[in-house]
Coordinates of C-alpha atoms in Angstrom, one line a residue:
M555 CA -13.7 6.5 -86.1
L556 CA -12.6 10.0 -85.0
Q557 CA -11.5 8.9 -81.5
G558 CA -9.4 6.1 -82.8
S559 CA -7.8 8.2 -85.5
I560 CA -7.0 11.0 -82.8
Q561 CA -5.4 8.3 -80.5
I562 CA -3.2 6.8 -83.3
T563 CA -2.2 10.4 -84.6
L564 CA -1.1 11.4 -81.1
T565 CA 1.0 8.3 -80.5
L566 CA 2.8 8.8 -83.7
V567 CA 3.4 12.6 -83.0
I568 CA 5.1 11.6 -79.7
V569 CA 7.3 9.0 -81.4
I570 CA 8.4 11.7 -84.1
A571 CA 9.1 14.2 -81.3
T572 CA 11.2 12.0 -79.2
T573 CA 13.2 10.3 -82.0
P574 CA 15.8 12.9 -82.5
V575 CA 16.3 13.5 -78.6
L576 CA 16.8 9.7 -77.9
G577 CA 18.7 9.2 -81.2
K578 CA 21.2 11.9 -80.4
Y579 CA 21.7 10.5 -76.9
I580 CA 22.3 6.9 -78.3
A581 CA 25.0 8.3 -80.7
R582 CA 26.8 10.2 -77.9
V583 CA 26.8 7.1 -75.6
F584 CA 28.3 4.8 -78.3
M585 CA 30.7 7.5 -79.6
G586 CA 32.2 8.0 -76.3
E587 CA 31.0 11.5 -75.8
Q588 CA 30.0 13.1 -72.5
T589 CA 26.3 12.6 -71.3
L590 CA 24.3 13.7 -68.3
L591 CA 24.4 10.3 -66.7
D592 CA 28.2 9.9 -66.7
P593 CA 28.7 11.1 -62.9
I594 CA 26.3 8.2 -62.0
I595 CA 27.2 5.4 -64.5
N596 CA 30.9 5.9 -64.8
P597 CA 31.7 4.5 -61.3
L598 CA 29.2 1.7 -61.9
E599 CA 30.7 0.7 -65.1
R600 CA 34.3 0.7 -63.7
V601 CA 33.3 -1.7 -61.0
I602 CA 31.8 -4.0 -63.6
Y603 CA 34.8 -3.9 -65.8
I604 CA 37.1 -4.7 -62.8
F605 CA 35.0 -7.6 -61.7
S606 CA 34.4 -8.9 -65.1
G607 CA 37.9 -8.3 -66.5
V608 CA 36.6 -6.6 -69.5
S609 CA 38.9 -4.1 -71.1
P610 CA 36.5 -1.5 -72.7
Q611 CA 39.1 0.0 -74.9
E612 CA 40.0 -3.3 -76.5
N613 CA 38.5 -3.4 -80.0
M614 CA 37.3 -6.6 -81.7
T615 CA 37.3 -7.8 -85.3
G616 CA 34.0 -9.0 -86.7
K617 CA 34.9 -12.7 -85.8
Q618 CA 35.9 -11.8 -82.3
Y619 CA 32.7 -9.8 -81.7
A620 CA 30.5 -12.7 -83.0
K621 CA 32.4 -15.3 -80.9
A622 CA 32.0 -13.2 -77.8
L623 CA 28.2 -12.7 -78.5
L624 CA 27.7 -16.4 -79.2
Y625 CA 29.7 -17.6 -76.1
S626 CA 27.9 -15.2 -73.7
N627 CA 24.5 -16.1 -75.2
L628 CA 25.3 -19.8 -74.9
V629 CA 26.1 -19.4 -71.2
M630 CA 23.1 -17.4 -70.4
G631 CA 20.9 -19.7 -72.2
I632 CA 22.1 -22.7 -70.2
L633 CA 21.7 -20.7 -67.0
V634 CA 18.1 -19.9 -67.9
Y635 CA 17.3 -23.5 -68.9
L636 CA 18.5 -24.7 -65.6
I637 CA 16.5 -22.1 -63.6
L638 CA 13.4 -23.0 -65.4
M639 CA 13.9 -26.9 -65.0
L640 CA 14.7 -26.5 -61.3
Q641 CA 12.2 -24.0 -60.4
R642 CA 10.3 -26.5 -58.1
W643 CA 13.1 -26.3 -55.7
L644 CA 14.2 -22.7 -56.1
P645 CA 13.0 -19.6 -54.2
L646 CA 10.1 -17.4 -54.9
N647 CA 7.7 -20.2 -56.0
P648 CA 4.6 -19.4 -53.8
T649 CA 2.3 -21.9 -55.6
G650 CA 4.8 -24.7 -55.7
L651 CA 4.8 -24.8 -59.6
N652 CA 6.7 -27.8 -61.1
A653 CA 9.1 -27.5 -64.0
P654 CA 7.8 -27.3 -67.5
S655 CA 8.5 -30.3 -69.9
W656 CA 12.0 -30.4 -71.3
D657 CA 11.1 -29.4 -74.8
L658 CA 8.9 -26.4 -73.6
G659 CA 11.8 -25.3 -71.1
L660 CA 14.2 -25.6 -74.1
H661 CA 12.0 -23.6 -76.4
T662 CA 11.3 -20.9 -73.7
A663 CA 15.2 -20.5 -72.9
I664 CA 16.0 -20.3 -76.7
S665 CA 13.0 -17.9 -77.2
F666 CA 14.0 -15.5 -74.5
I667 CA 17.8 -15.6 -75.0
T668 CA 17.3 -14.5 -78.6
N669 CA 14.9 -11.5 -77.8
T670 CA 11.9 -13.5 -79.4
N671 CA 9.9 -14.4 -76.3
Q672 CA 7.6 -16.7 -78.0
Q673 CA 5.5 -18.3 -75.4
H674 CA 3.8 -21.8 -75.6
Y675 CA 2.5 -21.5 -72.1
S676 CA 0.7 -19.1 -69.7
G677 CA 3.2 -17.4 -67.3
E678 CA 1.0 -17.3 -64.3
T679 CA 0.2 -21.1 -64.3
T680 CA 3.6 -22.4 -65.6
L681 CA 6.5 -20.2 -64.2
S682 CA 7.4 -19.2 -60.6
Y683 CA 8.2 -15.6 -59.6
G684 CA 11.8 -16.7 -59.4
S685 CA 11.8 -18.0 -62.9
Q686 CA 10.1 -14.9 -64.3
I687 CA 12.7 -12.6 -62.4
F688 CA 16.0 -14.3 -62.4
A689 CA 15.8 -16.2 -65.7
L690 CA 13.4 -14.3 -68.1
G691 CA 13.6 -10.8 -66.8
F692 CA 17.5 -11.1 -66.6
V693 CA 17.8 -12.0 -70.4
M694 CA 15.1 -9.5 -71.4
F695 CA 17.9 -6.9 -70.7
T696 CA 20.8 -8.9 -72.2
S697 CA 19.0 -10.0 -75.3
A698 CA 17.8 -6.5 -76.1
A699 CA 21.4 -5.2 -75.4
T700 CA 22.9 -7.8 -77.6
G701 CA 20.8 -6.5 -80.5
L702 CA 21.5 -3.0 -79.7
S703 CA 25.3 -3.7 -79.7
V704 CA 25.2 -5.4 -83.0
S705 CA 23.5 -2.5 -84.6
I706 CA 26.0 0.0 -83.2
A707 CA 28.9 -2.3 -84.3
F708 CA 27.4 -2.4 -87.7
I709 CA 27.0 1.3 -88.0
R710 CA 30.6 1.7 -86.9
G711 CA 31.7 -0.7 -89.5
L712 CA 29.8 1.1 -92.3
T713 CA 31.3 4.4 -91.3
G714 CA 34.8 3.1 -91.3
R715 CA 35.3 2.8 -87.7
L716 CA 36.4 -0.1 -85.7
L717 CA 33.6 -2.4 -84.5
G718 CA 34.3 -1.8 -80.7
N719 CA 34.1 -4.4 -77.9
F720 CA 31.1 -6.5 -77.6
Y721 CA 31.2 -6.7 -73.8
S722 CA 31.6 -2.9 -73.3
D723 CA 28.8 -2.3 -75.9
L724 CA 26.5 -4.8 -73.9
I725 CA 27.1 -3.2 -70.7
R726 CA 26.7 0.4 -71.9
S727 CA 23.5 -0.7 -73.7
I728 CA 22.1 -1.9 -70.3
T729 CA 23.5 0.8 -68.0
R730 CA 23.0 3.9 -70.0
M731 CA 20.1 3.0 -72.2
L732 CA 17.8 0.2 -71.0
L733 CA 18.2 0.5 -67.2
P734 CA 17.6 4.3 -66.8
I735 CA 14.4 4.3 -69.1
C736 CA 13.1 1.2 -67.3
I737 CA 13.6 2.7 -63.9
I738 CA 11.5 5.8 -64.9
G739 CA 9.0 3.7 -67.0
G740 CA 8.6 1.2 -64.1
L741 CA 7.7 3.8 -61.7
L742 CA 5.1 5.3 -64.0
L743 CA 3.5 1.9 -64.5
L744 CA 3.5 1.5 -60.7
L745 CA 1.6 4.9 -60.5
A746 CA -0.8 3.6 -63.4
G747 CA -1.8 0.7 -61.1
V748 CA 0.5 -2.2 -62.5
P749 CA 1.4 -4.4 -59.4
E750 CA 5.0 -5.0 -58.1
T751 CA 4.7 -7.7 -55.3
L752 CA 6.1 -11.0 -54.2
A753 CA 2.9 -11.9 -52.5
P754 CA 1.2 -15.1 -53.5
P755 CA -2.0 -15.1 -55.6
A756 CA -4.9 -13.4 -53.8
K757 CA -8.0 -15.6 -52.9
V758 CA -11.3 -13.9 -52.9
T759 CA -14.9 -14.7 -52.4
T760 CA -17.2 -13.8 -55.3
L761 CA -20.7 -12.5 -55.0
E762 CA -21.8 -16.0 -55.7
G763 CA -19.8 -17.3 -52.6
E764 CA -17.3 -19.1 -54.8
T765 CA -13.5 -18.8 -54.3
Q766 CA -11.6 -17.1 -57.0
V767 CA -7.7 -17.0 -57.3
I768 CA -6.3 -13.8 -58.7
A769 CA -2.8 -14.1 -60.0
R770 CA -0.5 -11.3 -59.3
G771 CA 3.4 -10.7 -58.8
P772 CA 6.4 -8.4 -59.7
V773 CA 4.8 -7.1 -62.9
A774 CA 5.8 -3.4 -63.3
H775 CA 9.5 -3.8 -63.7
Y776 CA 9.0 -6.9 -66.1
E777 CA 6.5 -5.0 -68.2
I778 CA 8.6 -2.0 -69.0
I779 CA 11.5 -4.0 -70.1
K780 CA 9.2 -6.2 -72.0
E781 CA 8.2 -3.3 -74.2
L782 CA 11.3 -1.3 -74.2
G783 CA 13.6 -4.2 -75.0
E784 CA 11.1 -5.4 -77.6
N785 CA 10.8 -8.7 -75.8
G786 CA 7.2 -9.2 -75.8
G787 CA 6.8 -12.1 -73.4
G788 CA 4.0 -11.6 -70.9
F789 CA 4.1 -12.2 -67.3
F790 CA 0.5 -13.4 -67.7
G791 CA -0.9 -15.5 -70.6
S792 CA -3.1 -12.7 -72.0
N793 CA -0.1 -10.4 -72.1
S794 CA -0.7 -6.7 -72.3
A795 CA -4.4 -7.3 -72.5
H796 CA -4.4 -8.2 -68.9
P797 CA -5.3 -5.4 -66.6
F798 CA -2.4 -6.0 -64.3
E799 CA 0.0 -5.6 -67.3
N800 CA -1.7 -2.7 -69.0
P801 CA -4.6 -1.2 -66.9
S802 CA -5.3 2.1 -68.6
G803 CA -5.1 4.4 -71.6
F804 CA -2.0 6.0 -70.1
S805 CA -0.1 2.7 -69.5
N806 CA -1.1 1.6 -73.2
L807 CA 0.4 4.8 -74.5
L808 CA 3.5 4.5 -72.6
E809 CA 4.0 0.9 -73.5
T810 CA 3.3 1.7 -77.2
W811 CA 6.0 4.4 -77.2
A812 CA 8.5 2.2 -75.4
M813 CA 8.0 -0.4 -78.2
I814 CA 9.0 2.0 -81.0
S815 CA 11.4 4.3 -79.1
I816 CA 14.8 2.7 -79.7
P817 CA 14.2 1.3 -83.2
S818 CA 13.1 4.8 -84.4
A819 CA 15.9 6.5 -82.5
L820 CA 18.5 4.2 -84.0
I821 CA 17.9 5.6 -87.5
Y822 CA 18.6 9.1 -86.2
A823 CA 21.6 7.8 -84.4
Y824 CA 22.8 6.6 -87.8
G825 CA 22.5 10.1 -89.1
V826 CA 24.7 11.5 -86.2
F827 CA 27.4 8.8 -86.8
T828 CA 27.6 9.5 -90.5
N829 CA 27.1 13.3 -89.9
N830 CA 24.3 13.1 -92.4
R831 CA 21.0 13.7 -90.7
K832 CA 19.3 14.4 -94.0
Q833 CA 19.6 10.8 -95.0
A834 CA 18.5 9.6 -91.6
W835 CA 15.3 11.6 -91.8
L836 CA 14.6 10.3 -95.4
V837 CA 15.1 6.7 -94.3
F838 CA 12.9 7.5 -91.3
A839 CA 10.2 9.0 -93.5
M840 CA 10.3 6.0 -95.9
V841 CA 9.7 3.5 -92.9
L842 CA 7.1 5.8 -91.3
I843 CA 5.2 6.0 -94.6
I844 CA 5.1 2.2 -95.1
F845 CA 4.1 1.8 -91.4
V846 CA 1.3 4.4 -91.5
F847 CA -0.1 2.6 -94.6
L848 CA -0.2 -0.6 -92.7
V849 CA -1.7 1.0 -89.6
V850 CA -4.6 2.7 -91.8
I851 CA -5.5 -0.7 -93.5
T852 CA -5.6 -2.6 -90.3
A853 CA -7.6 0.2 -88.6
V854 CA -10.1 0.5 -91.5
G855 CA -10.5 -3.3 -91.5
E856 CA -11.2 -3.3 -87.7
F857 CA -13.5 -0.3 -87.8
Q858 CA -15.7 -1.8 -90.7
G859 CA -15.9 -4.9 -88.7
N860 CA -16.9 -8.5 -89.7
P861 CA -19.3 -8.4 -92.6
L862 CA -21.1 -11.7 -91.4
V863 CA -21.6 -10.2 -88.0
N864 CA -22.7 -6.9 -89.4
R865 CA -25.3 -8.8 -91.6
L866 CA -26.7 -10.4 -88.5
L867 CA -26.9 -7.2 -86.6
G868 CA -28.3 -5.2 -89.6
E869 CA -25.8 -2.4 -89.1
Q870 CA -22.0 -1.9 -89.3
Q871 CA -20.1 -2.4 -86.1
P872 CA -16.3 -2.5 -85.5
N873 CA -14.8 -5.8 -85.0
L874 CA -14.7 -6.1 -81.1
E875 CA -13.8 -9.8 -80.9
G876 CA -10.5 -10.2 -79.0
K877 CA -10.5 -6.6 -78.2
E878 CA -10.1 -5.0 -74.7
V879 CA -12.8 -2.4 -74.2
R880 CA -10.2 -0.2 -72.4
F881 CA -8.5 0.4 -75.7
G882 CA -11.1 -0.4 -78.5
W883 CA -10.5 -1.2 -82.2
G884 CA -8.3 1.9 -82.7
Q885 CA -5.5 1.3 -80.1
T886 CA -5.7 -2.5 -80.7
A887 CA -5.1 -2.0 -84.5
L888 CA -2.1 0.4 -83.7
W889 CA -0.7 -2.1 -81.2
A890 CA -1.0 -5.1 -83.5
V891 CA 1.0 -3.2 -86.3
M892 CA 3.4 -1.7 -83.9
T893 CA 4.3 -5.0 -82.1
T894 CA 5.0 -6.8 -85.4
A895 CA 6.8 -3.8 -86.9
T896 CA 9.2 -3.5 -84.0
M897 CA 9.4 -7.3 -83.5
C898 CA 8.2 -6.8 -79.9
G899 CA 5.5 -9.4 -79.9
A900 CA 3.5 -8.2 -77.0
V901 CA -0.3 -8.0 -77.7
N902 CA -3.0 -5.8 -76.1
G903 CA -5.7 -7.9 -78.0
M904 CA -5.8 -11.2 -79.8
Q905 CA -3.9 -11.2 -83.1
D906 CA -6.1 -14.2 -84.1
S907 CA -9.2 -12.1 -84.0
L908 CA -7.9 -9.6 -86.5
M909 CA -9.6 -9.1 -89.7
P910 CA -7.9 -10.1 -92.9
P911 CA -6.1 -6.6 -93.6
G912 CA -4.8 -6.9 -90.0
G913 CA -3.5 -10.3 -90.7
F914 CA -1.9 -9.1 -93.8
A915 CA -0.3 -6.2 -92.2
T916 CA 1.2 -8.2 -89.3
L917 CA 2.6 -11.0 -91.5
F918 CA 4.0 -8.2 -93.9
N919 CA 5.9 -6.7 -91.0
M920 CA 7.5 -9.9 -89.9
F921 CA 8.4 -10.8 -93.6
L922 CA 10.2 -7.5 -94.1
Q923 CA 11.7 -7.1 -90.5
I924 CA 12.6 -3.4 -91.1
I925 CA 9.4 -1.5 -90.2
W926 CA 10.9 -0.7 -87.6
G927 CA 12.6 -4.0 -87.1
G928 CA 14.0 -5.9 -84.2
Q929 CA 15.9 -4.3 -81.3
G930 CA 19.0 -3.1 -83.2
T931 CA 19.0 -5.8 -85.8
G932 CA 16.1 -4.3 -87.6
T933 CA 18.2 -1.1 -88.2
A934 CA 21.0 -3.1 -89.5
F935 CA 18.6 -5.2 -91.8
L936 CA 17.3 -1.7 -93.1
F937 CA 20.8 -0.6 -94.1
I938 CA 21.3 -4.0 -95.8
Y939 CA 18.5 -2.9 -98.2
L940 CA 20.3 0.4 -98.7
I941 CA 23.5 -1.4 -99.7
L942 CA 21.5 -3.6 -102.1
A943 CA 19.9 -0.5 -103.6
V944 CA 23.3 1.1 -104.1
F945 CA 24.6 -1.9 -105.7
L946 CA 21.6 -2.3 -108.2
T947 CA 21.4 1.4 -109.1
S948 CA 25.2 1.7 -109.7
L949 CA 25.1 -1.4 -111.9
M950 CA 22.3 0.3 -113.9
V951 CA 24.5 3.4 -114.7
G952 CA 27.9 1.4 -115.1
R953 CA 29.6 2.6 -111.9
T954 CA 31.4 0.9 -109.2
P955 CA 28.9 0.6 -106.2
E956 CA 30.0 2.7 -103.2
F957 CA 28.2 3.2 -99.8
L958 CA 29.5 5.9 -97.5
G959 CA 32.7 6.2 -99.5
R960 CA 33.5 2.5 -99.5
K961 CA 33.3 0.1 -102.4
I962 CA 30.7 -2.7 -102.3
E963 CA 32.1 -5.9 -103.7
K964 CA 31.4 -9.5 -104.0
K965 CA 32.0 -10.4 -100.4
E966 CA 29.5 -7.7 -99.2
I967 CA 26.7 -8.7 -101.6
L968 CA 27.2 -12.3 -100.7
L969 CA 26.8 -11.7 -97.0
A970 CA 23.9 -9.3 -97.6
S971 CA 22.2 -12.1 -99.7
V972 CA 22.8 -14.6 -96.7
I973 CA 21.1 -12.2 -94.4
L974 CA 18.0 -11.8 -96.5
L975 CA 17.7 -15.5 -97.7
V976 CA 17.9 -17.0 -94.2
H977 CA 14.5 -15.6 -93.2
P978 CA 12.4 -17.2 -96.0
F979 CA 14.1 -20.5 -95.5
A980 CA 13.4 -20.5 -91.8
I981 CA 9.7 -19.8 -92.5
L982 CA 8.7 -21.6 -95.6
I983 CA 10.6 -24.9 -95.1
P984 CA 9.1 -25.9 -91.6
S985 CA 5.6 -24.6 -92.9
A986 CA 5.8 -26.9 -95.9
V987 CA 6.6 -29.7 -93.6
V988 CA 3.5 -29.0 -91.4
F989 CA 1.3 -28.8 -94.5
A990 CA 2.6 -32.1 -95.7
F991 CA 1.7 -33.9 -92.4
P992 CA -1.3 -31.9 -91.2
D993 CA -2.8 -34.6 -89.1
A994 CA 0.4 -35.5 -87.3
L995 CA 2.0 -32.0 -86.9
S996 CA -0.2 -29.1 -87.6
G997 CA -2.4 -28.4 -84.5
I998 CA -4.5 -26.1 -86.8
S999 CA -7.8 -25.1 -85.3
N1000 CA -9.1 -23.4 -88.5
P1001 CA -9.0 -25.8 -91.6
G1002 CA -9.5 -22.6 -94.0
F1003 CA -7.4 -19.9 -95.2
H1004 CA -6.9 -18.6 -91.8
G1005 CA -5.3 -22.0 -90.8
V1006 CA -2.6 -21.3 -93.4
S1007 CA -1.9 -18.1 -91.6
Q1008 CA -1.7 -19.8 -88.3
V1009 CA 1.1 -22.0 -89.3
V1010 CA 3.0 -19.4 -91.3
Y1011 CA 2.6 -16.7 -88.6
E1012 CA 4.1 -19.1 -86.0
Y1013 CA 7.3 -19.6 -88.0
A1014 CA 7.4 -16.0 -89.2
S1015 CA 7.2 -14.9 -85.6
A1016 CA 9.9 -17.3 -84.6
A1017 CA 12.3 -16.4 -87.5
A1018 CA 11.8 -12.8 -87.1
N1019 CA 12.3 -13.0 -83.4
N1020 CA 9.0 -11.5 -82.8
G1021 CA 7.1 -14.0 -80.5
S1022 CA 3.5 -13.2 -81.1
G1023 CA 1.1 -15.7 -82.3
L1024 CA -2.3 -16.7 -83.5
E1025 CA -3.4 -18.4 -80.5
G1026 CA -5.8 -20.9 -82.1
L1027 CA -2.9 -22.9 -83.0
N1028 CA -2.0 -25.8 -80.5
D1029 CA 1.6 -25.0 -80.2
N1030 CA 2.8 -26.6 -77.0
T1031 CA 3.9 -29.9 -78.6
L1032 CA 7.2 -31.6 -79.2
W1033 CA 7.1 -30.7 -82.9
W1034 CA 6.2 -27.0 -82.4
N1035 CA 8.6 -26.4 -79.6
L1036 CA 11.6 -27.9 -81.3
S1037 CA 10.8 -26.6 -85.0
A1038 CA 10.1 -23.1 -83.7
A1039 CA 13.2 -23.2 -81.6
A1040 CA 15.2 -24.1 -84.8
S1041 CA 13.6 -21.2 -86.7
I1042 CA 14.4 -18.9 -83.7
L1043 CA 18.1 -19.8 -83.8
A1044 CA 18.4 -19.5 -87.5
G1045 CA 16.6 -16.3 -87.7
R1046 CA 18.8 -14.8 -84.9
Y1047 CA 22.3 -15.9 -85.2
I1048 CA 23.0 -16.5 -88.8
P1049 CA 22.0 -13.0 -89.7
I1050 CA 23.9 -11.4 -86.8
I1051 CA 27.1 -13.2 -87.8
A1052 CA 26.9 -12.2 -91.4
L1053 CA 26.0 -8.5 -90.3
L1054 CA 29.2 -8.4 -88.2
L1055 CA 31.4 -9.9 -90.9
L1056 CA 30.0 -7.3 -93.4
A1057 CA 30.5 -4.6 -91.0
D1058 CA 34.1 -5.8 -90.5
S1059 CA 34.7 -5.9 -94.1
M1060 CA 33.5 -2.4 -94.8
S1061 CA 35.5 -1.0 -91.9
R1062 CA 38.7 -2.3 -93.5
K1063 CA 38.2 -0.8 -97.0
Q1064 CA 40.0 2.4 -98.0
A1065 CA 37.8 5.4 -98.4
V1066 CA 37.0 6.5 -101.9
P1067 CA 37.1 10.2 -102.5
I1068 CA 33.6 11.7 -103.3
T1069 CA 33.3 13.1 -107.0
V1070 CA 30.6 14.5 -109.0
G1071 CA 29.7 11.0 -110.3
T1072 CA 29.3 9.6 -106.8
L1073 CA 25.8 8.1 -106.3
R1074 CA 24.3 10.3 -103.6
T1075 CA 22.2 8.3 -101.0
D1076 CA 20.6 11.2 -99.4
T1077 CA 18.1 12.1 -102.0
K1078 CA 14.4 11.5 -102.3
L1079 CA 14.9 9.7 -105.5
F1080 CA 17.4 7.2 -104.1
T1081 CA 15.2 6.7 -101.0
G1082 CA 12.3 6.0 -103.3
V1083 CA 14.4 3.3 -105.2
T1084 CA 15.4 1.8 -101.8
G1085 CA 11.7 1.4 -100.9
S1086 CA 11.1 -0.2 -104.3
V1087 CA 14.0 -2.6 -103.6
I1088 CA 12.5 -3.5 -100.3
L1089 CA 9.0 -4.2 -101.7
I1090 CA 10.4 -6.2 -104.6
L1091 CA 13.0 -8.4 -102.8
G1092 CA 11.1 -8.7 -99.5
A1093 CA 7.6 -8.5 -100.1
L1094 CA 7.4 -10.7 -103.3
T1095 CA 9.4 -13.4 -101.6
F1096 CA 6.3 -14.1 -99.6
F1097 CA 3.5 -13.0 -101.8
P1098 CA 2.3 -16.5 -102.6
V1099 CA 1.9 -17.1 -98.8
L1100 CA -0.1 -13.9 -98.4
I1101 CA -2.3 -14.8 -101.2
L1102 CA -3.1 -18.2 -99.6
G1103 CA -3.6 -16.6 -96.2
P1104 CA -5.0 -13.2 -95.4
I1105 CA -5.8 -12.1 -99.0
A1106 CA -7.7 -15.3 -99.8
E1107 CA -9.5 -14.9 -96.5
A1108 CA -10.5 -11.3 -97.3
F1109 CA -12.0 -12.5 -100.6
Q1110 CA -13.9 -15.2 -98.9
L1111 CA -15.4 -13.0 -96.5
A1112 CA -16.3 -10.4 -99.2
A1113 CA -18.1 -13.1 -101.2
K1114 CA -20.3 -13.8 -98.3
R1115 CA -21.5 -10.2 -97.7

């Protein structure tokens, strides 16, 4: 217990220490201030702007920003789909893999272009090196940069600034944020033993005299952007539980930090934009407290183990099913909560093997989407709850709702409602369809309460753009590929469009002078109210599902002790 607790605490301390450093850098980059990388990056960006025809100084409205985002994502999505379907005849296919089925290829293209990276396949047996590098690896950068750009545009709008230029924000997100960190992180992973090779799979002779094929490939560069960009799609089927993706405790620590580094730093960057670091730290603390609570209940559940197994053994043992012995129960519990809190979706153990408290925590994260949330968009969702908290508390005291000196009116509340309501619709409606036709559609491997979790988890993962799954589900079918793709699209683009329109509306409002009667949002009381709003509006929406899934499963296990 002590060792696992120390590992978890050390990771969180590193996150807290790096948050203001990275947050200040993000703010400086997108506020147009000078940074240390300018002498290297400025010439590169000028070349990109010249060849692309982008004018970085040309500001966009909310509609223009959304159109640019949708058009660029559509073009990239078509390109990715074509590469996947033509991989049999494209370079870097040493094992001669054929194209996936059209529905699996479509689901994969949509999944990766939206930063979801939900995989209904095993990478080493389905996709060529060329597909992994030029299709999936490419959009791992662009999809993460898209979410980061939206969050920056949203923060600009909230603070009364112009939204900026999508193409410029996309380029700066890659050249000044993702690429530099990935270069350093990729080299560190190489030193840790993660392979980076174009050589075909190795054939070796085992001690029994049999031939074994060992998959390998250009993994190191793929792995770091997988975690840093909160993509989560594994080069291998077992994801970061595979020793070639995550070989040691050091690589595990680096990849865990990479998942949370940008989401946590964006909260601090908001404080720099608004010149109110106090509020940023209060919001950070609120999210951290919820996160730590979820980590604790998950870790305790894994440490106590399965009561049925413990009864057979005659003693208490941690739940080691689905765990990598390199990391143990502690790091697996932290990673499981982290990967669903940040919407990364990578796994270093099997989510399906978690005890009910772990199942509760992972589903809870994907239902809320703000602890710490998806790449960029999670931060924006978090401030939607702040806006709703301002609206509700202002109505209680009879004042006109104001946030950052700008009035919150009908249009803003309508757009905020759309953002929050899309998520439950994208999860609960397709889940209900599956439960209505279990024999024809479900693919459930567990008929009990855990089977409910399998279905709901799949759609929650899709709608939240997370990508992880409870792997007992038979999900590579026409129904699951197309229905999950629909949830992915709804969960990604409808909220993004609403966020940009809301930010545009706020940026056009006249600033209201601050008076003694202005509701201050940088106090512990208001932060506590915001936390209550999050739990009431977010958690209670899905409470019946949690009761039918992990909570019922926990009671069922407890009854068999």
